[in-house]
mmCIF file of C-alpha atoms in Angstrom:
data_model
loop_
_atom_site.group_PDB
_atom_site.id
_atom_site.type_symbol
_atom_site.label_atom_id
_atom_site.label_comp_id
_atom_site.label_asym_id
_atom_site.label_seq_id
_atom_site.Cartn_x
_atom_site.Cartn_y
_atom_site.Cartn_z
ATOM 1 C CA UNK I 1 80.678 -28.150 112.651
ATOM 2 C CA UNK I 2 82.188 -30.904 114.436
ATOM 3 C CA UNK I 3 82.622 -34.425 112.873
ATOM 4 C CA UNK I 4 83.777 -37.797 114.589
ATOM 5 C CA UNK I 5 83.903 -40.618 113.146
ATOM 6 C CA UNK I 6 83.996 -43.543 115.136
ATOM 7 C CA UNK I 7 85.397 -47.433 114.174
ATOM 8 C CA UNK I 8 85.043 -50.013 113.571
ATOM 9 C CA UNK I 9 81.047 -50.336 114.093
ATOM 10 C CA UNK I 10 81.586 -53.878 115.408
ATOM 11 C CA UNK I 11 84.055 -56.187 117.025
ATOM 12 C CA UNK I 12 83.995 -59.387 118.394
ATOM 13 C CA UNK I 13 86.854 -60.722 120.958
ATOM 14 C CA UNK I 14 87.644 -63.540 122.791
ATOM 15 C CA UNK I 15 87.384 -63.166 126.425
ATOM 16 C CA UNK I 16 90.510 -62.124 127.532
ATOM 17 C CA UNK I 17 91.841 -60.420 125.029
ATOM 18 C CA UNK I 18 91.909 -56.418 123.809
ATOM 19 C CA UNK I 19 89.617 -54.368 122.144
ATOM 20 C CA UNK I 20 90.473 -50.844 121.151
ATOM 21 C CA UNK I 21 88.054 -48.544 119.184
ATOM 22 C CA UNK I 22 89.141 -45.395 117.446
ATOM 23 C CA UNK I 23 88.020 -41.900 116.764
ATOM 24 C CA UNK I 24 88.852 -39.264 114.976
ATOM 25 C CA UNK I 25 87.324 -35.695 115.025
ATOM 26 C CA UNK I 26 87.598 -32.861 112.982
ATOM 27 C CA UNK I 27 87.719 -29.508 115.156
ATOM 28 C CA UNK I 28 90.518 -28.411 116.239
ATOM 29 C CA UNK I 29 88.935 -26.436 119.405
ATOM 30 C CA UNK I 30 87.633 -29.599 121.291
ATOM 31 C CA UNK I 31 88.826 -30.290 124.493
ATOM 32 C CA UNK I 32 86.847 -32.829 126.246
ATOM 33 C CA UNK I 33 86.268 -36.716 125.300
ATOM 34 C CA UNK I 34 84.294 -38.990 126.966
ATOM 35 C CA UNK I 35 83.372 -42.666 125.868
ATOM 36 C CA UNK I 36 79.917 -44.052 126.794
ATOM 37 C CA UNK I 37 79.096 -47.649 127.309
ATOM 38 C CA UNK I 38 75.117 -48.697 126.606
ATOM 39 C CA UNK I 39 73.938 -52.246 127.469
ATOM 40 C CA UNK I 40 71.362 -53.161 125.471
ATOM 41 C CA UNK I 41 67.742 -51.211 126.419
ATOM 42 C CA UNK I 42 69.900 -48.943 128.702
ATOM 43 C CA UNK I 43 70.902 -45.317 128.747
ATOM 44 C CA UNK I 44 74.436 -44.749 127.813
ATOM 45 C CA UNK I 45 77.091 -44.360 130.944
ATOM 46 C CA UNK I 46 80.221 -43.069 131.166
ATOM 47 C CA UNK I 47 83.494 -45.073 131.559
ATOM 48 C CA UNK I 48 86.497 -43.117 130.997
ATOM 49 C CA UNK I 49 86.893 -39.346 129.561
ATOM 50 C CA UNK I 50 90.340 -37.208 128.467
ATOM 51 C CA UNK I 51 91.010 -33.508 128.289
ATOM 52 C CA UNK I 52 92.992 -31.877 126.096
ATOM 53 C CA UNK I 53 95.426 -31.215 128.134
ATOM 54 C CA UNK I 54 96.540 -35.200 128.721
ATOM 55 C CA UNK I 55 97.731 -37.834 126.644
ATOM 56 C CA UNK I 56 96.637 -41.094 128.058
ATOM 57 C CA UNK I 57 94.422 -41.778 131.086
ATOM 58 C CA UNK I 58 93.339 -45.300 132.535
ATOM 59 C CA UNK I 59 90.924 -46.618 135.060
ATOM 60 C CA UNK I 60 91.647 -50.486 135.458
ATOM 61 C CA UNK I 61 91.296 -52.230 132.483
ATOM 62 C CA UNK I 62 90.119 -49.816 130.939
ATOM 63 C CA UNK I 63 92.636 -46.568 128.946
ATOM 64 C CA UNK I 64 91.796 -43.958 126.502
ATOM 65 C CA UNK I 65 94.689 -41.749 124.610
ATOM 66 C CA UNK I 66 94.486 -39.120 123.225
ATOM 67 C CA UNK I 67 96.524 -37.682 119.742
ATOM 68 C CA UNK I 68 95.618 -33.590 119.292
ATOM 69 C CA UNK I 69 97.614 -33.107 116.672
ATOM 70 C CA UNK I 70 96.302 -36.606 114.792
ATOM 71 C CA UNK I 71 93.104 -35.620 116.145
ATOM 72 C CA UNK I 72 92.534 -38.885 117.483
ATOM 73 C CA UNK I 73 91.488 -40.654 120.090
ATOM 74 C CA UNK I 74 91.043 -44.396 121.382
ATOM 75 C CA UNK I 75 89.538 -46.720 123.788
ATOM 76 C CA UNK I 76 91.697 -49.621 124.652
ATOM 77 C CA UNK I 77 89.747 -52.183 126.904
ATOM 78 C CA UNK I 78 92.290 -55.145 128.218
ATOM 79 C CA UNK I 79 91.520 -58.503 129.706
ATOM 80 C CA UNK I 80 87.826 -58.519 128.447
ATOM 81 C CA UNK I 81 84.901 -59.854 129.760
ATOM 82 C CA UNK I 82 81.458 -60.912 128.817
ATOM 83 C CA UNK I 83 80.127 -58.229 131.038
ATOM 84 C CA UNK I 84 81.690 -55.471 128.525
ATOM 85 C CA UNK I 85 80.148 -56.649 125.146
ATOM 86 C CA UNK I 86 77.721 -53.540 124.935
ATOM 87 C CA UNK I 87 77.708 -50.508 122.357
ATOM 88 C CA UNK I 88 80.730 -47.878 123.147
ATOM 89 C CA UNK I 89 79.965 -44.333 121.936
ATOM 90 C CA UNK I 90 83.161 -41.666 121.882
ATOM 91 C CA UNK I 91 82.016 -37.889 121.871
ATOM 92 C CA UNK I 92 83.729 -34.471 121.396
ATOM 93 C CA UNK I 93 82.584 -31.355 122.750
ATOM 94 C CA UNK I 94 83.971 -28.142 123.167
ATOM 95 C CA UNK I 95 84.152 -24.969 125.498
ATOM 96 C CA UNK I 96 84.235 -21.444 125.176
ATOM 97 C CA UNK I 97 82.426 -20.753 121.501
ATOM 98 C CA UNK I 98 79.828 -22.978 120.776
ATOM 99 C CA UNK I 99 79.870 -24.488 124.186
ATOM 100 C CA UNK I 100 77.447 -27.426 124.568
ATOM 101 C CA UNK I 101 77.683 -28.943 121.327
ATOM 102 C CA UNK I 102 78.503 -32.471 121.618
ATOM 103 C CA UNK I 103 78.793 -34.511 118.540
ATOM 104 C CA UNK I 104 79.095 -38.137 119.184
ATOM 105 C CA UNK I 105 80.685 -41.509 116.973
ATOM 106 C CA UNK I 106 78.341 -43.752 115.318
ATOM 107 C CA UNK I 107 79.036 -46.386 117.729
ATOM 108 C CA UNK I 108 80.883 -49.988 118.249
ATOM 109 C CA UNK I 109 79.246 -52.494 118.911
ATOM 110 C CA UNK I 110 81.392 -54.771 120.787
ATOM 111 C CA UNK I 111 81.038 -58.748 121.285
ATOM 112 C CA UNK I 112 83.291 -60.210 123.746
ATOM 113 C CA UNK I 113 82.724 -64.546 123.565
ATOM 114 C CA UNK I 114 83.517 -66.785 126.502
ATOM 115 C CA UNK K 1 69.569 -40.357 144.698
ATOM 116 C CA UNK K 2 71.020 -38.242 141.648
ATOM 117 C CA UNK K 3 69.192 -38.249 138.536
ATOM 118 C CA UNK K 4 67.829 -37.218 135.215
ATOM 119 C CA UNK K 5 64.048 -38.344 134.937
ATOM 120 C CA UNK K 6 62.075 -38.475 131.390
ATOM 121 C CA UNK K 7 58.445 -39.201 130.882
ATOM 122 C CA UNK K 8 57.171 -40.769 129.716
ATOM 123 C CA UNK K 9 59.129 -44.081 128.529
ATOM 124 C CA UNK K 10 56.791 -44.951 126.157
ATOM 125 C CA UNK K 11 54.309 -43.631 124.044
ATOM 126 C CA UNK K 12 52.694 -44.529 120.514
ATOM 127 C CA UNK K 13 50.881 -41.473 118.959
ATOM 128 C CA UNK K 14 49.914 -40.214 115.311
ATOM 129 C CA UNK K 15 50.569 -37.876 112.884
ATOM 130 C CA UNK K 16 50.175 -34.452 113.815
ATOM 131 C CA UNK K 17 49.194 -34.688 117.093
ATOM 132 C CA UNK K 18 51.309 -32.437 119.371
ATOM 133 C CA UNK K 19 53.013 -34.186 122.233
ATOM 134 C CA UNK K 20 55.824 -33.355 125.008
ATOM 135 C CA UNK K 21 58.388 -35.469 126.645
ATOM 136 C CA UNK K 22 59.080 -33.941 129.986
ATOM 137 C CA UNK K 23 63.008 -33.857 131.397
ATOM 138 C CA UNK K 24 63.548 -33.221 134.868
ATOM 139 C CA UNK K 25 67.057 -33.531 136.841
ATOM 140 C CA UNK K 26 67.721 -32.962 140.534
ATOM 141 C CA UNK K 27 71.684 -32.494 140.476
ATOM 142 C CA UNK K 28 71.212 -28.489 139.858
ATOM 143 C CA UNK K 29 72.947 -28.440 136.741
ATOM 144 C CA UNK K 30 73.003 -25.375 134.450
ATOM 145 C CA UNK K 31 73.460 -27.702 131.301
ATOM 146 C CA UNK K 32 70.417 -29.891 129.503
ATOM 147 C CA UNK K 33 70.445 -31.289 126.096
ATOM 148 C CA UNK K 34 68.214 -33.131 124.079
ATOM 149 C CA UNK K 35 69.179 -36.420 121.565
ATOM 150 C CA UNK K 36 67.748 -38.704 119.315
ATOM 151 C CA UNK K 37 69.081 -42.005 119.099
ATOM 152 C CA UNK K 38 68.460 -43.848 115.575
ATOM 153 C CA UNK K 39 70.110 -47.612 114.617
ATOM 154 C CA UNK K 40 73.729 -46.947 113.202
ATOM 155 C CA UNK K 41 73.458 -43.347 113.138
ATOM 156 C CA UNK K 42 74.694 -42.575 117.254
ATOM 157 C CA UNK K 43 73.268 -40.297 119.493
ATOM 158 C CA UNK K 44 72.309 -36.919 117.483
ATOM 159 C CA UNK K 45 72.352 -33.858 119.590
ATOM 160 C CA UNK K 46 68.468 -32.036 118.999
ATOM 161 C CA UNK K 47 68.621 -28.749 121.311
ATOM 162 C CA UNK K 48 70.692 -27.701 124.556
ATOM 163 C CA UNK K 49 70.149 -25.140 126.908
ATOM 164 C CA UNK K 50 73.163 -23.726 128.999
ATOM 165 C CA UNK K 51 70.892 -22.149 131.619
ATOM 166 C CA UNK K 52 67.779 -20.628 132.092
ATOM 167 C CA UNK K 53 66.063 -18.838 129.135
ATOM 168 C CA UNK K 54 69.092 -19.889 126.845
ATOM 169 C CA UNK K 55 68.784 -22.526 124.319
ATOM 170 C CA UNK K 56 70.199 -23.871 121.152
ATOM 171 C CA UNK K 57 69.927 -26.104 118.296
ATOM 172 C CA UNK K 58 71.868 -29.068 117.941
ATOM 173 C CA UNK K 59 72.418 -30.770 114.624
ATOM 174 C CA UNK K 60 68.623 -31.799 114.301
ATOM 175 C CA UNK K 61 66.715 -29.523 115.350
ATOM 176 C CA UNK K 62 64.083 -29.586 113.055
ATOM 177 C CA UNK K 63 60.327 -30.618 113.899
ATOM 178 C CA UNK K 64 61.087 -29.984 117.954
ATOM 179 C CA UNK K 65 60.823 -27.107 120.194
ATOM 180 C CA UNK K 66 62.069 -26.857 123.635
ATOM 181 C CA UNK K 67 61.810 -24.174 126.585
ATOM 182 C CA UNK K 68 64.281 -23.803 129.969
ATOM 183 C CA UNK K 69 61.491 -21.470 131.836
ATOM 184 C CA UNK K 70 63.680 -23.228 134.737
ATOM 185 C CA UNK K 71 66.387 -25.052 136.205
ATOM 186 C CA UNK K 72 66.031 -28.303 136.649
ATOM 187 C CA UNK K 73 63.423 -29.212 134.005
ATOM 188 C CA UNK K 74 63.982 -28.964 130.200
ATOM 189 C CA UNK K 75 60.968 -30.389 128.166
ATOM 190 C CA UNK K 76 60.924 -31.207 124.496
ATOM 191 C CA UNK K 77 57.836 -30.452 122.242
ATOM 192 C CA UNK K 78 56.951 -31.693 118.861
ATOM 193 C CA UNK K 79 54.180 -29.794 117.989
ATOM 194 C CA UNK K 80 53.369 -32.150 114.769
ATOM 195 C CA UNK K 81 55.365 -35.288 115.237
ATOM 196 C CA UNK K 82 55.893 -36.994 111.984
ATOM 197 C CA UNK K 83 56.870 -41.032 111.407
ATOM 198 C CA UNK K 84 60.377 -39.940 111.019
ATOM 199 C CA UNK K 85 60.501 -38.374 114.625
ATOM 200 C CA UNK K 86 60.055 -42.079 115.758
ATOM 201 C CA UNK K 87 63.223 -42.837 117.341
ATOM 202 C CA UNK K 88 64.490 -43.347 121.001
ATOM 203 C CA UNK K 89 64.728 -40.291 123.045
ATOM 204 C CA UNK K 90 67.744 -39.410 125.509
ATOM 205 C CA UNK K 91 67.703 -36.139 127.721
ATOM 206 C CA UNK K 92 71.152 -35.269 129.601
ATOM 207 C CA UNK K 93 72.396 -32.582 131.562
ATOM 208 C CA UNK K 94 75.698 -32.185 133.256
ATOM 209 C CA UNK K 95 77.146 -29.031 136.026
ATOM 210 C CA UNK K 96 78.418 -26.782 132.527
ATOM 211 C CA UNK K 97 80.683 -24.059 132.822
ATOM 212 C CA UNK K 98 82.990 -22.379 130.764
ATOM 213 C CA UNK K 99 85.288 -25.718 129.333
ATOM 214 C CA UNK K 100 82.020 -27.516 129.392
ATOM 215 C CA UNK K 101 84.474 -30.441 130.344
ATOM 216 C CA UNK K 102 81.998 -32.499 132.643
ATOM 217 C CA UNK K 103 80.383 -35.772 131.517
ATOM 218 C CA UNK K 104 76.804 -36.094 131.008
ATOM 219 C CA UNK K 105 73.979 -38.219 132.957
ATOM 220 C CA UNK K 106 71.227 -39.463 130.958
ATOM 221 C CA UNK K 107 67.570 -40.137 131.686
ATOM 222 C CA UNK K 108 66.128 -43.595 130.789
ATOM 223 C CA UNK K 109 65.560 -42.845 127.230
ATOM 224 C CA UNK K 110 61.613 -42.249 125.687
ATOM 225 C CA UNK K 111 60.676 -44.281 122.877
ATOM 226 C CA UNK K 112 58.424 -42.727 120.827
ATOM 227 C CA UNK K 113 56.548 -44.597 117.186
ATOM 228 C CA UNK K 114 54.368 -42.038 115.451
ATOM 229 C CA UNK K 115 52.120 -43.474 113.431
#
């Protein structure tokens, strides 16, 4: 089955500077990645997702890219704020066969200090 | 307003007596799935269901049961919960279809502690 693994598990920033988080996964055959933010006692929320068929995608401050052939893919967060120190989940899920399995990182927990 | 609704948020229970955690969502969506959400260890899938009357296990399936008799509601049973079922509880859904390519809205969590 599907693997991702998912780091680093923390990382602490000064506000105003970057924060990427990495992921790798191992099947070949998925073709949709989403990351998830969760504050702290919350459900988790998207922020920014990729399909396979695009490289690099960004929403504000916010970009994910995506390597197929690496089987890679990262979450690069620029001018930080206090407001985005939460726990950022990637995911990789797949269509077609086995459709509906998502398999999802371990987590980062991300600190960003004023 | 659109959402995915669990219940309940809490509960503290023991050892072998069955419970459910009900999942509701009002957004018509033909996908549901069930996780479990331990410290360091992510969100791990538990069961999905692609539609009605089809359902399948995740990566931890063990110790739960779930039905889709319809739609919009998706409940999860654990017919004799054990300590190591205590964990944090998400239910999502999201529209589905064939690249099952659609991000998924989550409920409030349930935390369940079985004693």
């Amino acid at each position: 089955g599907e693997n991702v693994e998912q780091h680093p598990s923390t990382l602490s920033v000064q506000e105003g500077d970057s924060a990427v988080i990495k992921c790798t996964y191992s099947d070949s055959a998925s073709n949709y990645f989403p990351w998830y933010k969760q504050e702290l006692g919350k459900r988790p929320q998207l922020i920014i997702d990729i399909r396979s068929n695009v490289g690099e995608k960004k929403d504000q401050r916010i970009a994910v890219t995506l390597n197929k052939t690496a089987k890679h893919f990262s979450l690069h967060i620029t001018e930080t704020q206090p407001e985005d120190s939460a726990v950022y989940f990637c995911a990789a899920s797949r269509g077609s066969t086995n459709a509906g399995k998502s398999t999802f990182g371990d987590g980062t927990t991300l600190t960003v200090k004023p | 307003e659109a959402q995915v609704t669990q219940n309940p948020r809490y509960l503290i229970t023991v050892t072998g007596k069955k419970l459910t955690v009900t999942c509701s969502q009002n957004m018509n969506h033909e996908y549901m799935s069930w996780y479990r959400q331990d410290p360091g260890l992510g969100l791990r899938q538990i069961y999905y269901s692609m539609n009605v009357e089809v359902t399948d296990k995740g990566d931890v399936p063990e110790g739960y049961k779930v039905s889709r008799k319809e739609k919009r509601n998706f409940p999860l049973i654990l017919e004799s919960p054990s300590p190591n079922q205590t964990s944090l509880y998400f239910c999502a859904s999201n529209p589905g279809g064939p690249l099952f390519d659609q991000p998924q809205h989550f409920g409030d969590g349930t935390r369940l502690s079985i004693l």
